[in-house]
PDB file of C-alpha atoms in Angstrom:
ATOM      1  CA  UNK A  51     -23.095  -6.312  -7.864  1.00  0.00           C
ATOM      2  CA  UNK A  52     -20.603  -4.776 -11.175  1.00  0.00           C
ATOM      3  CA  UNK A  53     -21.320  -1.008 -11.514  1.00  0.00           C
ATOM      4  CA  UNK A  54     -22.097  -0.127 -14.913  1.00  0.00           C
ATOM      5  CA  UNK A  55     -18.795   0.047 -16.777  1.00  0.00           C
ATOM      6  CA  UNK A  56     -16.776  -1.805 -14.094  1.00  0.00           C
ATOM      7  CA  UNK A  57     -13.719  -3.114 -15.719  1.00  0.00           C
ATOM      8  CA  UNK A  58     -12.791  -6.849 -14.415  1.00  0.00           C
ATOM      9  CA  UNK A  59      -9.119  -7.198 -14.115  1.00  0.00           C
ATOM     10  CA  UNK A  60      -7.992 -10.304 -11.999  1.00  0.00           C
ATOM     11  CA  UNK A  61      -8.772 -12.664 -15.717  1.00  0.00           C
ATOM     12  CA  UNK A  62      -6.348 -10.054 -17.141  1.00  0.00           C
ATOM     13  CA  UNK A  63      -3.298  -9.208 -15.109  1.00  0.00           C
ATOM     14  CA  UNK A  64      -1.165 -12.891 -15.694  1.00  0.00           C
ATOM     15  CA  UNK A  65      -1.724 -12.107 -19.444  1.00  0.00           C
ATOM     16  CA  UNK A  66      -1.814  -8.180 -19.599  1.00  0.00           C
ATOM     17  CA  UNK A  67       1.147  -6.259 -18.089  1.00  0.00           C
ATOM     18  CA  UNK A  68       0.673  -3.528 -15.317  1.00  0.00           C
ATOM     19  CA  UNK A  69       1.239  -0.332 -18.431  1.00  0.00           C
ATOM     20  CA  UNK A  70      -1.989  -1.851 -20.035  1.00  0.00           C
ATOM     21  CA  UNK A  71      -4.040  -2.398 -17.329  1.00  0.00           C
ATOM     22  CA  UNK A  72      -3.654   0.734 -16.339  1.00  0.00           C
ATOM     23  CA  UNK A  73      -4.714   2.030 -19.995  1.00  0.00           C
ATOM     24  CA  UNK A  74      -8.013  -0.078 -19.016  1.00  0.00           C
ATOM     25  CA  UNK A  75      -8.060   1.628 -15.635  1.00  0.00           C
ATOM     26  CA  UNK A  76      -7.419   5.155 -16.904  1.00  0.00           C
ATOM     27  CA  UNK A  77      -9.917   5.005 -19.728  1.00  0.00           C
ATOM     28  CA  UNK A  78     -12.732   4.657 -16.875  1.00  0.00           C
ATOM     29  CA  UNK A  79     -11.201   7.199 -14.355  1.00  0.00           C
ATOM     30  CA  UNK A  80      -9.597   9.643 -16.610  1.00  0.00           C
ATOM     31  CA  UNK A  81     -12.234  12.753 -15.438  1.00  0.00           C
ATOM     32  CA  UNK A  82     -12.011  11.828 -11.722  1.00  0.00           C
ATOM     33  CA  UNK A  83      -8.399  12.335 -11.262  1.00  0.00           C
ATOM     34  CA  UNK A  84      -7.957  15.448  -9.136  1.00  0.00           C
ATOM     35  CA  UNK A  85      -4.343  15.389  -7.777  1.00  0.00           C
ATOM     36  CA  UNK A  86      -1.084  13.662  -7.656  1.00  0.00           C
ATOM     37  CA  UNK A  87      -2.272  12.027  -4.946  1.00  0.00           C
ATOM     38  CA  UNK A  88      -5.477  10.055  -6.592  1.00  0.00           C
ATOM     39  CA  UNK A  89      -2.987   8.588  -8.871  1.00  0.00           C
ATOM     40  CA  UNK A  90      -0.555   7.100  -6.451  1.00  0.00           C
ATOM     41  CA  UNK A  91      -3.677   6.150  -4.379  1.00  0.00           C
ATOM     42  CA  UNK A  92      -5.063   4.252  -7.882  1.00  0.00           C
ATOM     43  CA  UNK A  93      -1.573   2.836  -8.449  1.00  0.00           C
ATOM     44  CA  UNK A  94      -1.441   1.176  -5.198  1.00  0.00           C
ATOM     45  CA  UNK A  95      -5.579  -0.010  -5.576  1.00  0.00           C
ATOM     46  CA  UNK A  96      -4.236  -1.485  -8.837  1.00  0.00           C
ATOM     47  CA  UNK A  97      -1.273  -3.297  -7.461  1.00  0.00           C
ATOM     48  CA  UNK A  98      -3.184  -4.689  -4.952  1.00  0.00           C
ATOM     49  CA  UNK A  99      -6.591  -5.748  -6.970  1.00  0.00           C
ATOM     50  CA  UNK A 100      -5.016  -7.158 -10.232  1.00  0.00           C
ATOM     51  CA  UNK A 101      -1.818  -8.512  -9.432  1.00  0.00           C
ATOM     52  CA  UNK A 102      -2.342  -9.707  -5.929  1.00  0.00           C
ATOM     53  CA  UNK A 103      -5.895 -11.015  -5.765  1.00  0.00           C
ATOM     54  CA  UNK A 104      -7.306  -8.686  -3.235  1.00  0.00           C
ATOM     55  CA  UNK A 105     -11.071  -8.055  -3.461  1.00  0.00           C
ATOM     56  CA  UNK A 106     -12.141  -3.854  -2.750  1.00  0.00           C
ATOM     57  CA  UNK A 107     -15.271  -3.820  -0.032  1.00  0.00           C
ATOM     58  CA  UNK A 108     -15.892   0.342  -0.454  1.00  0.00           C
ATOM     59  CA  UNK A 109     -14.824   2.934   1.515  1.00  0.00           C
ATOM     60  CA  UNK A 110     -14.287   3.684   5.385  1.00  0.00           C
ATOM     61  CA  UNK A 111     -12.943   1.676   8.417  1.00  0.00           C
ATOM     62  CA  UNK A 112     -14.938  -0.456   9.106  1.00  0.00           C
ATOM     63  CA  UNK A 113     -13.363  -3.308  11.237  1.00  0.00           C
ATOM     64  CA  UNK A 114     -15.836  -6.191  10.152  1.00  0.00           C
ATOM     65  CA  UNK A 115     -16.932  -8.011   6.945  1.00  0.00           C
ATOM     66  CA  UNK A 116     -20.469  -8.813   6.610  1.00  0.00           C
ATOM     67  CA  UNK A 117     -21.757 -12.498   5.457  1.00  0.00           C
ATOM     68  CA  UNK A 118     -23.143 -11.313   2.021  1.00  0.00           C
ATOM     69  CA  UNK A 119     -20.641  -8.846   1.529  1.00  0.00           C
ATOM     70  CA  UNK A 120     -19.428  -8.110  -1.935  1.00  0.00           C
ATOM     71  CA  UNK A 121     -15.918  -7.539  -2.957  1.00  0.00           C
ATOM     72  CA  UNK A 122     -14.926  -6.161  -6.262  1.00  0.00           C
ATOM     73  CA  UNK A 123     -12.073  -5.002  -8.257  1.00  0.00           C
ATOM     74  CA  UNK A 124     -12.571  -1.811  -9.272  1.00  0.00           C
ATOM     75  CA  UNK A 125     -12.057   2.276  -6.877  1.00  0.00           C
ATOM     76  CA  UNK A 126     -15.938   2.285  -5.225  1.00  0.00           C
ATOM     77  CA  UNK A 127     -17.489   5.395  -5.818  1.00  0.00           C
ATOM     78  CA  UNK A 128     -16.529   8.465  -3.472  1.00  0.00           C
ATOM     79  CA  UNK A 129     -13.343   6.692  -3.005  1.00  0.00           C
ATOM     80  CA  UNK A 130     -11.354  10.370  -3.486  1.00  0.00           C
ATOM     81  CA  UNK A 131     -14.146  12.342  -1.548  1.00  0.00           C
ATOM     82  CA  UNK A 132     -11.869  14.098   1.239  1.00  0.00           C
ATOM     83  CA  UNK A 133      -9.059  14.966  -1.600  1.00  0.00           C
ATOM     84  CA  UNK A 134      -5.831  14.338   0.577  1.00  0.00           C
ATOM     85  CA  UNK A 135      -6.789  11.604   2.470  1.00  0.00           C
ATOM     86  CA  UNK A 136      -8.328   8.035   2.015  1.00  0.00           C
ATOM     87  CA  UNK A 137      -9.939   4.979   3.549  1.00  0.00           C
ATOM     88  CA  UNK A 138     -10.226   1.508   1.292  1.00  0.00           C
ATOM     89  CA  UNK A 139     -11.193  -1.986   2.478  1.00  0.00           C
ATOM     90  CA  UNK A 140     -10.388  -5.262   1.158  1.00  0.00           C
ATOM     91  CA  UNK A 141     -10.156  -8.829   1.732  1.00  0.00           C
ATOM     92  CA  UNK A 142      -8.016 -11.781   0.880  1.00  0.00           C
ATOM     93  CA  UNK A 143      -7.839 -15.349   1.939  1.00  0.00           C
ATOM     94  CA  UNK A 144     -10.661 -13.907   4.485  1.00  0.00           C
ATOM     95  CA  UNK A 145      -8.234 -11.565   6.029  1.00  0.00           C
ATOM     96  CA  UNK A 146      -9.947  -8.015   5.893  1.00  0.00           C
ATOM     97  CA  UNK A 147      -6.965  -4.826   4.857  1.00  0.00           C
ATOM     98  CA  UNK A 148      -7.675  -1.358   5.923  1.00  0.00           C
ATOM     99  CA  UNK A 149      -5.907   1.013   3.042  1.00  0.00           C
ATOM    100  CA  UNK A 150      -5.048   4.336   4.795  1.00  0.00           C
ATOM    101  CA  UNK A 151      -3.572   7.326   3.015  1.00  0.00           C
ATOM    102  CA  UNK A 152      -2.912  10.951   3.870  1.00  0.00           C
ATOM    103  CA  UNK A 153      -0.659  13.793   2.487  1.00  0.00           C
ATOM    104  CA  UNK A 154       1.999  15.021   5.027  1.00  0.00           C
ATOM    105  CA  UNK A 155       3.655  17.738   4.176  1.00  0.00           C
ATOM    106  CA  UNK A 156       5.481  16.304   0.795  1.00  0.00           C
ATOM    107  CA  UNK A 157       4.903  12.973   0.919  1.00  0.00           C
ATOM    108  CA  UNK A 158       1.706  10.766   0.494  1.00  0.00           C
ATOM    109  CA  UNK A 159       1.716   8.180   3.562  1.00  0.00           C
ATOM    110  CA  UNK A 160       0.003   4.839   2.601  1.00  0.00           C
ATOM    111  CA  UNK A 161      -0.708   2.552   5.588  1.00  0.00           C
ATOM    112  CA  UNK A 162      -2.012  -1.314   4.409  1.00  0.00           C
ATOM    113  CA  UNK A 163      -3.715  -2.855   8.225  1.00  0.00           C
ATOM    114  CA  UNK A 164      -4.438  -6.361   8.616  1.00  0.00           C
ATOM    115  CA  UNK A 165      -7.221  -6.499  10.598  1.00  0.00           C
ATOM    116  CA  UNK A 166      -7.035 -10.037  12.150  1.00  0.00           C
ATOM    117  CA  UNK A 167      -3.525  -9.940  12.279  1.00  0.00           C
ATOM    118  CA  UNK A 168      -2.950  -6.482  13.874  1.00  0.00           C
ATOM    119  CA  UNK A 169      -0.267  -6.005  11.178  1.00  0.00           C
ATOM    120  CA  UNK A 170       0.556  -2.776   9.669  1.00  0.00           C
ATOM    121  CA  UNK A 171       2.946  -1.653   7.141  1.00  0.00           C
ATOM    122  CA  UNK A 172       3.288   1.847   5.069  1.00  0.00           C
ATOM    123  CA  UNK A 173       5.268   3.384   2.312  1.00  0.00           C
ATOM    124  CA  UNK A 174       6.053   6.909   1.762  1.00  0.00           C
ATOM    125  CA  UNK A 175       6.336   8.193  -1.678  1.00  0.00           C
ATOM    126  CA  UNK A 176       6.699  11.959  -2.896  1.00  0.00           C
ATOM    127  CA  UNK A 177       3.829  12.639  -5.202  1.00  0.00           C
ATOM    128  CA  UNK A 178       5.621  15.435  -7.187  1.00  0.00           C
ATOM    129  CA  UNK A 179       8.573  13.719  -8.013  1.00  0.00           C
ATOM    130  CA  UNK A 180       6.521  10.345  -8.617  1.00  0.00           C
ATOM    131  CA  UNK A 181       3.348  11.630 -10.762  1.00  0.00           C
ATOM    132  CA  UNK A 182       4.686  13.566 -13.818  1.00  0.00           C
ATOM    133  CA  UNK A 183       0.675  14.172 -15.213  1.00  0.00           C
ATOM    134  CA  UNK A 184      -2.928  12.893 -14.065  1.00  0.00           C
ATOM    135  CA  UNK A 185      -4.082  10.986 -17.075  1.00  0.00           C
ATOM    136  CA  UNK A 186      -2.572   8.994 -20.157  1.00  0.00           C
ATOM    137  CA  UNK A 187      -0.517   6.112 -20.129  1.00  0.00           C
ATOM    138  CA  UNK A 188       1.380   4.578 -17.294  1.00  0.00           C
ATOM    139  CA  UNK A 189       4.422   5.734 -18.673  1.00  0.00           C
ATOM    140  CA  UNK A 190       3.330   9.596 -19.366  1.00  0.00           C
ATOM    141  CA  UNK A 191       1.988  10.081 -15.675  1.00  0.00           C
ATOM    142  CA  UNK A 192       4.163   7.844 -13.579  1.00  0.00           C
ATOM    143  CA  UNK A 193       8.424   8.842 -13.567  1.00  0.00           C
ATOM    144  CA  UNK A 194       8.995   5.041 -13.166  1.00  0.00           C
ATOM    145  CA  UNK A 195       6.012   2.512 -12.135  1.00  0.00           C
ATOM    146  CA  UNK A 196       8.354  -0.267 -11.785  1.00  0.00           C
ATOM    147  CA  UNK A 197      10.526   0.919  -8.862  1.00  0.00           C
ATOM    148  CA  UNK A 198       7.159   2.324  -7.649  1.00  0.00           C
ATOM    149  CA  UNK A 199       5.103  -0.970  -7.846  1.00  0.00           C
ATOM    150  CA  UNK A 200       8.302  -3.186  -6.701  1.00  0.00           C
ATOM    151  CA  UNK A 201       7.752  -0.585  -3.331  1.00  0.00           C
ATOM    152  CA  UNK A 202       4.159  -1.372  -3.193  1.00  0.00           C
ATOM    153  CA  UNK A 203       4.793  -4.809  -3.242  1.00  0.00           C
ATOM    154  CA  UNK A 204       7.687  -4.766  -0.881  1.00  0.00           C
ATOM    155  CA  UNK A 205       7.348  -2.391   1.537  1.00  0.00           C
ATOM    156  CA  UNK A 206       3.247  -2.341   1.586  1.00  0.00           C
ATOM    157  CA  UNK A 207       1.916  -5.767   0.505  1.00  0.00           C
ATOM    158  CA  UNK A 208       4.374  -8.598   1.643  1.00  0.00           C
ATOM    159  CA  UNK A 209       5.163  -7.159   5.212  1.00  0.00           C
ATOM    160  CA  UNK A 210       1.315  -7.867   6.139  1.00  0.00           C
ATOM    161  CA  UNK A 211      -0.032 -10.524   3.792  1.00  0.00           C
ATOM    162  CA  UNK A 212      -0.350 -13.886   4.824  1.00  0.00           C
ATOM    163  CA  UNK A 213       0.591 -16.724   2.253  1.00  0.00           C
ATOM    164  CA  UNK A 214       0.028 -20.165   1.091  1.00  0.00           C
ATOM    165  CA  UNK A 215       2.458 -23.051   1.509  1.00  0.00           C
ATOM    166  CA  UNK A 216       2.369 -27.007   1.101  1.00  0.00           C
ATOM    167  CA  UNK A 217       4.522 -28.901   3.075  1.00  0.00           C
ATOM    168  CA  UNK A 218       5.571 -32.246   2.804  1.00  0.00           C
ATOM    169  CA  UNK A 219       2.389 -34.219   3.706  1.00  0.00           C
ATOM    170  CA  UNK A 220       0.732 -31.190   0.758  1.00  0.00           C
ATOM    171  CA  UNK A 221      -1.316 -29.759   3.927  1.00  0.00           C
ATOM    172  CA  UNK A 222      -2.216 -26.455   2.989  1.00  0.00           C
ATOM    173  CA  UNK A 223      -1.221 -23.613   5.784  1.00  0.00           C
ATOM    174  CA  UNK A 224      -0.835 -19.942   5.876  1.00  0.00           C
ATOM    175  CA  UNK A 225       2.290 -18.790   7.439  1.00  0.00           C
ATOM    176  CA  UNK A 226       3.040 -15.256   8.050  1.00  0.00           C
ATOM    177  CA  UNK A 227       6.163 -13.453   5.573  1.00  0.00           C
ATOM    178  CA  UNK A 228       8.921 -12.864   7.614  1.00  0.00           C
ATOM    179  CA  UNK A 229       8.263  -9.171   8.618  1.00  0.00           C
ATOM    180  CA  UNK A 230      12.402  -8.198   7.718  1.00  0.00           C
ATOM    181  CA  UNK A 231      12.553 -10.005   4.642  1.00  0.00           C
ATOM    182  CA  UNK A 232      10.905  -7.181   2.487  1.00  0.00           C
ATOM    183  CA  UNK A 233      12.532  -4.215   4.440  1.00  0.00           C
ATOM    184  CA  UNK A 234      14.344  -1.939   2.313  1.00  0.00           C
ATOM    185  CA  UNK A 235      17.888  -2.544   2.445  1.00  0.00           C
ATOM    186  CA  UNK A 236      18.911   1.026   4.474  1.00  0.00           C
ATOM    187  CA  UNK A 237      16.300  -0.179   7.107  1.00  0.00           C
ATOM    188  CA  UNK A 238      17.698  -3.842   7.123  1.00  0.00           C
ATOM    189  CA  UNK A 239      21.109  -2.282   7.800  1.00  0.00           C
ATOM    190  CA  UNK A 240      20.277   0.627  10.526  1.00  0.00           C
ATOM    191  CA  UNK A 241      18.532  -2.719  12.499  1.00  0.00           C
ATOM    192  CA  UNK A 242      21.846  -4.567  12.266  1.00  0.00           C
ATOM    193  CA  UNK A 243      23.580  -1.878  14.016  1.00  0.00           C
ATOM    194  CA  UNK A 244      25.969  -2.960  16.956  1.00  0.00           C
ATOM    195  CA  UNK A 245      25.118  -0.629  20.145  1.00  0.00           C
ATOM    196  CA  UNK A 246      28.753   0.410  20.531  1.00  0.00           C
ATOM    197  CA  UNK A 247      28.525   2.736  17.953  1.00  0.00           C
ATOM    198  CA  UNK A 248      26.910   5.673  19.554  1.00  0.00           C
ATOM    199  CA  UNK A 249      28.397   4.473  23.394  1.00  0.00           C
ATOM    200  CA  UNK A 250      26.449   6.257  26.248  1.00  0.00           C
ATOM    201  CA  UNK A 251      22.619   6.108  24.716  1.00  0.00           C
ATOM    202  CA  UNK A 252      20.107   2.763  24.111  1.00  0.00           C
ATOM    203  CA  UNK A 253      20.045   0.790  21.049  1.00  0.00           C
ATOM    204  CA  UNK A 254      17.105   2.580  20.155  1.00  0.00           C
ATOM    205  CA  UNK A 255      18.575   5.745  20.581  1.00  0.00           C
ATOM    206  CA  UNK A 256      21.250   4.817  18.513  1.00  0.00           C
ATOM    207  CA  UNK A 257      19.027   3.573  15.421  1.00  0.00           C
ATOM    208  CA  UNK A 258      17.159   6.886  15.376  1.00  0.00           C
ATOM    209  CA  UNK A 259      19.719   9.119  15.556  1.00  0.00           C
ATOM    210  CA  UNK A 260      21.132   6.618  12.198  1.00  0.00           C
ATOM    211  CA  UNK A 261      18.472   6.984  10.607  1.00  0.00           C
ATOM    212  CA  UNK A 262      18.197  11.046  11.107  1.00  0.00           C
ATOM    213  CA  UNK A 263      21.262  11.608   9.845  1.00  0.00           C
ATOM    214  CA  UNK A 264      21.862   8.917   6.911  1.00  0.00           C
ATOM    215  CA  UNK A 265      17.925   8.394   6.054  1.00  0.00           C
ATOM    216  CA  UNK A 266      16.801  11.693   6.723  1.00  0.00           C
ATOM    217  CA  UNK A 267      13.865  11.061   4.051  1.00  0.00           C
ATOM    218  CA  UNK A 268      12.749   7.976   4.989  1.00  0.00           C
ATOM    219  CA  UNK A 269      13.166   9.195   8.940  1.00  0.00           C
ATOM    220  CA  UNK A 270      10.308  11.997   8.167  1.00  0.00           C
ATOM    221  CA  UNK A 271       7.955   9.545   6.313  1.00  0.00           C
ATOM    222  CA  UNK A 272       8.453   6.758   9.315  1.00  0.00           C
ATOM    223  CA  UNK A 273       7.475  10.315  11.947  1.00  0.00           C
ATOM    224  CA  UNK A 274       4.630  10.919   9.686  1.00  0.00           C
ATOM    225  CA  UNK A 275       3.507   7.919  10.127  1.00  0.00           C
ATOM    226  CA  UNK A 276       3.820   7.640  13.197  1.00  0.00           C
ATOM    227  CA  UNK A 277       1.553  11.203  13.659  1.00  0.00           C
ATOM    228  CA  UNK A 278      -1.635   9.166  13.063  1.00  0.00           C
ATOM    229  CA  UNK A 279      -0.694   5.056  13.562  1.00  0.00           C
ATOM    230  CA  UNK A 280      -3.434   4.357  15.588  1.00  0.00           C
ATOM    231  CA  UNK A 281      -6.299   2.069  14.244  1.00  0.00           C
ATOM    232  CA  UNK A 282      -8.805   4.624  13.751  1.00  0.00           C
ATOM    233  CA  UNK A 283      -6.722   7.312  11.429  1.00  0.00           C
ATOM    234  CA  UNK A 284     -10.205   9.288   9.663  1.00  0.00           C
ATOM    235  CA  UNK A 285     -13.849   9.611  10.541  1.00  0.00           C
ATOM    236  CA  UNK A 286     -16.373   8.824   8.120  1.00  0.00           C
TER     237      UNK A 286
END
């Protein structure tokens, strides 16, 4: 059922562009921004509600989609309880998404899991040097939402989503995205690496110690990731 107020965005988004849906968005959450973080975490809940279809089920972990449960497109309430961490659900095409987030030391960790896939990406962005302000419009708080929502998309979205294609005899299937088409291009290149550079130590060896050295950023968001990649990241 619509909460009072609820704003509907998926009629919207192929007309409206993402700076005034967030005008819509930020009209109803203005006074329940409380950090940096709550706006990336909106930014992402956004992304994925009105320009990709995907349907919010509340809060938590929860591994398992009831028959009369109710998606919707706006944040559920209590979705910023725990301040620096957060738990989101949604579904698409029947596929249930586990939204994980968590601040680690500078950076704000957002893991997307597909449930039925065991698929999980994440993206690491700086909240200090992404926010600029909590409220107002998209281009007043964010330093620039369309390198930030092109990451969303690439580096959160399309490495776990599964898509729709017609082939010849117009049979409708879902086929997975090809999980290095959407890597960022420094990743693309460190897993190219021949293992003669670095002779003496594994392959493996030899893209971490690339990365640690010519990533160093992108190294420290992949090991905070890594602190809490299990499937069951918060208690509720």
């Amino acid at each position: 059922m619509m909460r009072k107020n609820q704003i509907q965005y998926k009629t919207m988004a192929s007309s409206i562009n993402i700076s005034l849906l967030w005008e819509l968005f930020d009209i109803l959450h203005a006074k329940n921004m409380r950090n940096f973080e709550d706006v990336l975490v909106s930014y992402t809940h956004l992304n994925l509600t009105a320009l990709n279809a995907f349907e919010c089920l509340g809060v938590g972990e929860d591994k398992t989609i009831a028959s009369d449960e109710e998606g919707f497109e706006d944040l559920p309430d209590r979705w910023n309880l725990h301040g620096i961490r957060y738990a989101l659900r949604y579904r698409k095409h029947g596929q249930l998404y586990i939204l994980l987030a968590q601040k680690s030391r500078d950076l704000l960790v957002i893991n997307l899991f597909n449930v039925q896939q065991l698929k999980v990406s994440n993206i690491a962005l700086n909240a200090k040097e992404c926010v600029k302000q909590l409220n107002g419009a998209l281009r007043d708080v964010l330093s620039d939402a369309e390198i930030i929502q092109r990451r969303i998309e690439d580096e959160l979205i399309k490495p776990v989503l599964l898509i729709t294609k017609i082939d010849s005899s117009q049979q409708t299937d879902f086929v997975e995205i090809h999980p290095t088409s959407h890597m960022s291009p420094e990743y693309r290149y460190t897993m190219s690496m021949p293992e003669s550079i670095y002779l003496g130590s594994s392959l493996a060896e030899q893209r971490l110690h690339f990365r640690k050295r010519a990533f160093p950023v992108q190294h420290q968001a992949r090991t905070a990731a890594l602190d809490y990649s299990s499937y069951n990241w918060f208690n509720y």
